[in-house]
Amino acid sequence: MVFLIQQTLLFAVPLMIVALAGVCAERSGVINLALEGIMIFGAFVGVLFIRIMQEMNLFDKESGQILLLLTLLVAAVCGGLFSLLLAFSAINLKADQTIGGTALNMLSPAIVLFFIVLIAQQNTLGMADGSAAGWFMIRPSTFGLPKDYSWGFFGDLILNKVYLSTYICILVFIVVSIVLYKTRFGLRLRACGENPQAADSLGINVYKMRYAGVILSGVLAGLGGFNYALTTAGCSATGAVAGYGFLALAVMIFGNWTPLNIAAGGLLFGLFKCIAATYSTLDINGDGVYMLAEIGISPYVYRMLPYLITLIVLAFTSKKSRVPKAEGIPYDKGQR
């Protein structure tokens, strides 16, 4: 049970943080379909930064958590900078936001693969140490206790073999949710996505607020991209995040652009993603029997589960979704 919950969180937390990234942009009035591309860029930058730090021998295993915090910051900043391309095209140039987001989704993998070949002279960028992901995992030995030390159910759940980045992303999710719905900044941001003309009449700079929404969206997507690469993809960057950006968009729509519903949707899809990834070694009853593997169902069915569930859920919930009224509509100051 501990393993199932921890693995579900590993898959769910990146979905939640990237879905919230979509909310930040779309609540301001800008459609951000570039979440997938920003995730790829954030994952690549984070892994590259760790590789450089390792080669320079600036951090050892004892200071691995400090390196992790620094890398999360770098990935977030680079995600925000990359999102400026979408913000400029959508806000200043008033370009079609769907096409702009799609273009960035095509541009990001191309840039990543170009730098991979340029820097590593190969098709993949490996870590300097194949076990480097273990640097950032919280283990009983981290606290000076034996590796086989047991904290009990809840202790093992929250302390044993978990990543610090998972808790950081959960904390960021909570803080950004409070900012969006409990602060003046959040109210102004949401007003720009509902009725920008009315917001402008009250002295709110719609252009600046939409820039803030898109940049915040990029920061969260870059953070989620690196967290995904670290916790679920073996800390590698090959220019792919398994469609997580698009799945996060589905979670956002399923969650009706609200944080609590997004968290519930992220956990639901994370559970099925966990099952798809670990079905062959998942001991549900704890009796050493891998029930899902012995059923005889093709492994491709398990891999399809998260996406099938996404389609089914959206089919039943999309009609009740209430999108921001000014979403995707370029703001014209002279139009009333």
mmCIF file of N, CA, C and O in Angstrom, residues 57-105:
data_model
loop_
_atom_site.group_PDB
_atom_site.id
_atom_site.type_symbol
_atom_site.label_atom_id
_atom_site.label_comp_id
_atom_site.label_asym_id
_atom_site.label_seq_id
_atom_site.Cartn_x
_atom_site.Cartn_y
_atom_site.Cartn_z
ATOM 1 N N ASN A 57 32.088 18.879 -9.932
ATOM 2 C CA ASN A 57 32.298 18.385 -8.558
ATOM 3 C C ASN A 57 31.993 19.434 -7.503
ATOM 4 O O ASN A 57 32.694 19.556 -6.491
ATOM 5 N N LEU A 58 30.934 20.208 -7.731
ATOM 6 C CA LEU A 58 30.553 21.245 -6.771
ATOM 7 C C LEU A 58 29.650 20.693 -5.670
ATOM 8 O O LEU A 58 29.523 21.305 -4.610
ATOM 9 N N PHE A 59 29.013 19.552 -5.948
ATOM 10 C CA PHE A 59 28.107 18.967 -4.962
ATOM 11 C C PHE A 59 28.412 17.480 -4.821
ATOM 12 O O PHE A 59 28.717 16.805 -5.801
ATOM 13 N N ASP A 60 28.340 16.983 -3.604
ATOM 14 C CA ASP A 60 28.470 15.553 -3.369
ATOM 15 C C ASP A 60 27.123 15.015 -2.905
ATOM 16 O O ASP A 60 26.121 15.739 -2.850
ATOM 17 N N LYS A 61 27.078 13.735 -2.568
ATOM 18 C CA LYS A 61 25.813 13.122 -2.187
ATOM 19 C C LYS A 61 25.231 13.740 -0.921
ATOM 20 O O LYS A 61 24.016 13.822 -0.759
ATOM 21 N N GLU A 62 26.102 14.194 -0.027
ATOM 22 C CA GLU A 62 25.620 14.770 1.220
ATOM 23 C C GLU A 62 24.905 16.099 0.989
ATOM 24 O O GLU A 62 24.028 16.482 1.756
ATOM 25 N N SER A 63 25.292 16.810 -0.063
ATOM 26 C CA SER A 63 24.655 18.097 -0.365
ATOM 27 C C SER A 63 23.727 17.987 -1.573
ATOM 28 O O SER A 63 23.434 18.985 -2.226
ATOM 29 N N GLY A 64 23.262 16.763 -1.832
ATOM 30 C CA GLY A 64 22.403 16.545 -2.991
ATOM 31 C C GLY A 64 21.090 17.299 -2.913
ATOM 32 O O GLY A 64 20.579 17.784 -3.943
ATOM 33 N N GLN A 65 20.518 17.441 -1.707
ATOM 34 C CA GLN A 65 19.232 18.137 -1.588
ATOM 35 C C GLN A 65 19.376 19.624 -1.907
ATOM 36 O O GLN A 65 18.445 20.242 -2.438
ATOM 37 N N ILE A 66 20.538 20.193 -1.591
ATOM 38 C CA ILE A 66 20.786 21.598 -1.947
ATOM 39 C C ILE A 66 20.839 21.743 -3.461
ATOM 40 O O ILE A 66 20.283 22.691 -4.041
ATOM 41 N N LEU A 67 21.511 20.800 -4.116
ATOM 42 C CA LEU A 67 21.562 20.804 -5.576
ATOM 43 C C LEU A 67 20.165 20.658 -6.160
ATOM 44 O O LEU A 67 19.829 21.305 -7.155
ATOM 45 N N LEU A 68 19.340 19.829 -5.557
ATOM 46 C CA LEU A 68 17.977 19.646 -6.040
ATOM 47 C C LEU A 68 17.188 20.949 -5.958
ATOM 48 O O LEU A 68 16.490 21.328 -6.915
ATOM 49 N N LEU A 69 17.273 21.645 -4.835
ATOM 50 C CA LEU A 69 16.563 22.911 -4.682
ATOM 51 C C LEU A 69 17.012 23.927 -5.728
ATOM 52 O O LEU A 69 16.191 24.638 -6.320
ATOM 53 N N LEU A 70 18.313 23.981 -5.961
ATOM 54 C CA LEU A 70 18.854 24.909 -6.944
ATOM 55 C C LEU A 70 18.383 24.542 -8.354
ATOM 56 O O LEU A 70 18.037 25.420 -9.156
ATOM 57 N N THR A 71 18.329 23.250 -8.644
ATOM 58 C CA THR A 71 17.899 22.794 -9.965
ATOM 59 C C THR A 71 16.428 23.084 -10.202
ATOM 60 O O THR A 71 16.027 23.485 -11.307
ATOM 61 N N LEU A 72 15.603 22.897 -9.184
ATOM 62 C CA LEU A 72 14.180 23.226 -9.306
ATOM 63 C C LEU A 72 13.997 24.698 -9.634
ATOM 64 O O LEU A 72 13.155 25.064 -10.464
ATOM 65 N N LEU A 73 14.799 25.540 -9.006
ATOM 66 C CA LEU A 73 14.725 26.981 -9.277
ATOM 67 C C LEU A 73 15.134 27.286 -10.708
ATOM 68 O O LEU A 73 14.472 28.074 -11.405
ATOM 69 N N VAL A 74 16.217 26.664 -11.171
ATOM 70 C CA VAL A 74 16.695 26.889 -12.538
ATOM 71 C C VAL A 74 15.663 26.431 -13.560
ATOM 72 O O VAL A 74 15.370 27.136 -14.530
ATOM 73 N N ALA A 75 15.080 25.249 -13.356
ATOM 74 C CA ALA A 75 14.073 24.726 -14.279
ATOM 75 C C ALA A 75 12.851 25.631 -14.316
ATOM 76 O O ALA A 75 12.270 25.875 -15.388
ATOM 77 N N ALA A 76 12.440 26.133 -13.153
ATOM 78 C CA ALA A 76 11.280 27.008 -13.088
ATOM 79 C C ALA A 76 11.537 28.321 -13.823
ATOM 80 O O ALA A 76 10.689 28.795 -14.596
ATOM 81 N N VAL A 77 12.701 28.908 -13.600
ATOM 82 C CA VAL A 77 13.038 30.177 -14.257
ATOM 83 C C VAL A 77 13.106 30.006 -15.768
ATOM 84 O O VAL A 77 12.577 30.829 -16.531
ATOM 85 N N CYS A 78 13.737 28.934 -16.220
ATOM 86 C CA CYS A 78 13.853 28.692 -17.663
ATOM 87 C C CYS A 78 12.485 28.413 -18.289
ATOM 88 O O CYS A 78 12.219 28.817 -19.419
ATOM 89 N N GLY A 79 11.604 27.727 -17.554
ATOM 90 C CA GLY A 79 10.246 27.527 -18.042
ATOM 91 C C GLY A 79 9.516 28.844 -18.204
ATOM 92 O O GLY A 79 8.798 29.062 -19.194
ATOM 93 N N GLY A 80 9.699 29.756 -17.234
ATOM 94 C CA GLY A 80 9.087 31.078 -17.340
ATOM 95 C C GLY A 80 9.627 31.870 -18.516
ATOM 96 O O GLY A 80 8.874 32.553 -19.224
ATOM 97 N N LEU A 81 10.939 31.793 -18.750
ATOM 98 C CA LEU A 81 11.533 32.502 -19.882
ATOM 99 C C LEU A 81 11.040 31.938 -21.202
ATOM 100 O O LEU A 81 10.749 32.690 -22.146
ATOM 101 N N PHE A 82 10.921 30.611 -21.298
ATOM 102 C CA PHE A 82 10.442 29.994 -22.536
ATOM 103 C C PHE A 82 8.990 30.386 -22.817
ATOM 104 O O PHE A 82 8.598 30.561 -23.972
ATOM 105 N N SER A 83 8.193 30.551 -21.768
ATOM 106 C CA SER A 83 6.788 30.914 -21.948
ATOM 107 C C SER A 83 6.618 32.338 -22.463
ATOM 108 O O SER A 83 5.540 32.709 -22.936
ATOM 109 N N LEU A 84 7.687 33.146 -22.364
ATOM 110 C CA LEU A 84 7.609 34.510 -22.895
ATOM 111 C C LEU A 84 7.348 34.521 -24.404
ATOM 112 O O LEU A 84 6.765 35.475 -24.930
ATOM 113 N N LEU A 85 7.776 33.467 -25.099
ATOM 114 C CA LEU A 85 7.501 33.371 -26.533
ATOM 115 C C LEU A 85 5.996 33.318 -26.786
ATOM 116 O O LEU A 85 5.480 33.976 -27.693
ATOM 117 N N LEU A 86 5.295 32.532 -25.978
ATOM 118 C CA LEU A 86 3.840 32.458 -26.108
ATOM 119 C C LEU A 86 3.195 33.776 -25.702
ATOM 120 O O LEU A 86 2.267 34.257 -26.377
ATOM 121 N N ALA A 87 3.678 34.371 -24.608
ATOM 122 C CA ALA A 87 3.100 35.626 -24.134
ATOM 123 C C ALA A 87 3.250 36.728 -25.173
ATOM 124 O O ALA A 87 2.292 37.479 -25.456
ATOM 125 N N PHE A 88 4.422 36.832 -25.768
ATOM 126 C CA PHE A 88 4.655 37.894 -26.764
ATOM 127 C C PHE A 88 3.770 37.705 -27.992
ATOM 128 O O PHE A 88 3.163 38.658 -28.491
ATOM 129 N N SER A 89 3.676 36.471 -28.478
ATOM 130 C CA SER A 89 2.879 36.221 -29.674
ATOM 131 C C SER A 89 1.386 36.415 -29.406
ATOM 132 O O SER A 89 0.663 36.953 -30.244
ATOM 133 N N ALA A 90 0.926 36.004 -28.220
ATOM 134 C CA ALA A 90 -0.504 36.071 -27.924
ATOM 135 C C ALA A 90 -0.953 37.454 -27.492
ATOM 136 O O ALA A 90 -2.050 37.900 -27.845
ATOM 137 N N ILE A 91 -0.104 38.174 -26.728
ATOM 138 C CA ILE A 91 -0.517 39.450 -26.148
ATOM 139 C C ILE A 91 -0.101 40.630 -27.024
ATOM 140 O O ILE A 91 -0.912 41.508 -27.329
ATOM 141 N N ASN A 92 1.148 40.663 -27.450
ATOM 142 C CA ASN A 92 1.620 41.786 -28.262
ATOM 143 C C ASN A 92 1.236 41.655 -29.724
ATOM 144 O O ASN A 92 0.777 42.630 -30.347
ATOM 145 N N LEU A 93 1.454 40.473 -30.287
ATOM 146 C CA LEU A 93 1.170 40.275 -31.705
ATOM 147 C C LEU A 93 -0.271 39.862 -31.964
ATOM 148 O O LEU A 93 -0.700 39.838 -33.114
ATOM 149 N N LYS A 94 -0.996 39.516 -30.900
ATOM 150 C CA LYS A 94 -2.398 39.074 -31.006
ATOM 151 C C LYS A 94 -2.549 37.910 -31.973
ATOM 152 O O LYS A 94 -3.520 37.808 -32.729
ATOM 153 N N ALA A 95 -1.565 37.017 -31.964
ATOM 154 C CA ALA A 95 -1.598 35.847 -32.839
ATOM 155 C C ALA A 95 -2.559 34.808 -32.278
ATOM 156 O O ALA A 95 -2.953 34.863 -31.112
ATOM 157 N N ASP A 96 -2.940 33.872 -33.133
ATOM 158 C CA ASP A 96 -3.814 32.791 -32.703
ATOM 159 C C ASP A 96 -3.089 31.979 -31.619
ATOM 160 O O ASP A 96 -2.009 31.440 -31.844
ATOM 161 N N GLN A 97 -3.698 31.895 -30.444
ATOM 162 C CA GLN A 97 -3.022 31.280 -29.300
ATOM 163 C C GLN A 97 -2.904 29.773 -29.433
ATOM 164 O O GLN A 97 -1.956 29.168 -28.933
ATOM 165 N N THR A 98 -3.841 29.152 -30.123
ATOM 166 C CA THR A 98 -3.777 27.708 -30.338
ATOM 167 C C THR A 98 -2.602 27.358 -31.241
ATOM 168 O O THR A 98 -1.832 26.431 -30.960
ATOM 169 N N ILE A 99 -2.449 28.131 -32.306
ATOM 170 C CA ILE A 99 -1.333 27.892 -33.218
ATOM 171 C C ILE A 99 -0.009 28.209 -32.534
ATOM 172 O O ILE A 99 0.982 27.481 -32.692
ATOM 173 N N GLY A 100 0.027 29.282 -31.745
ATOM 174 C CA GLY A 100 1.251 29.639 -31.035
ATOM 175 C C GLY A 100 1.687 28.555 -30.065
ATOM 176 O O GLY A 100 2.866 28.197 -30.002
ATOM 177 N N GLY A 101 0.735 28.005 -29.303
ATOM 178 C CA GLY A 101 1.069 26.936 -28.374
ATOM 179 C C GLY A 101 1.530 25.678 -29.086
ATOM 180 O O GLY A 101 2.479 25.013 -28.659
ATOM 181 N N THR A 102 0.873 25.356 -30.198
ATOM 182 C CA THR A 102 1.273 24.185 -30.986
ATOM 183 C C THR A 102 2.673 24.354 -31.550
ATOM 184 O O THR A 102 3.476 23.405 -31.569
ATOM 185 N N ALA A 103 2.976 25.565 -31.999
ATOM 186 C CA ALA A 103 4.308 25.841 -32.542
ATOM 187 C C ALA A 103 5.389 25.636 -31.481
ATOM 188 O O ALA A 103 6.451 25.068 -31.753
ATOM 189 N N LEU A 104 5.112 26.083 -30.261
ATOM 190 C CA LEU A 104 6.096 25.903 -29.188
ATOM 191 C C LEU A 104 6.249 24.427 -28.818
ATOM 192 O O LEU A 104 7.347 23.991 -28.457
ATOM 193 N N ASN A 105 5.157 23.666 -28.904
ATOM 194 C CA ASN A 105 5.248 22.231 -28.655
ATOM 195 C C ASN A 105 6.119 21.526 -29.692
ATOM 196 O O ASN A 105 6.723 20.490 -29.409
#
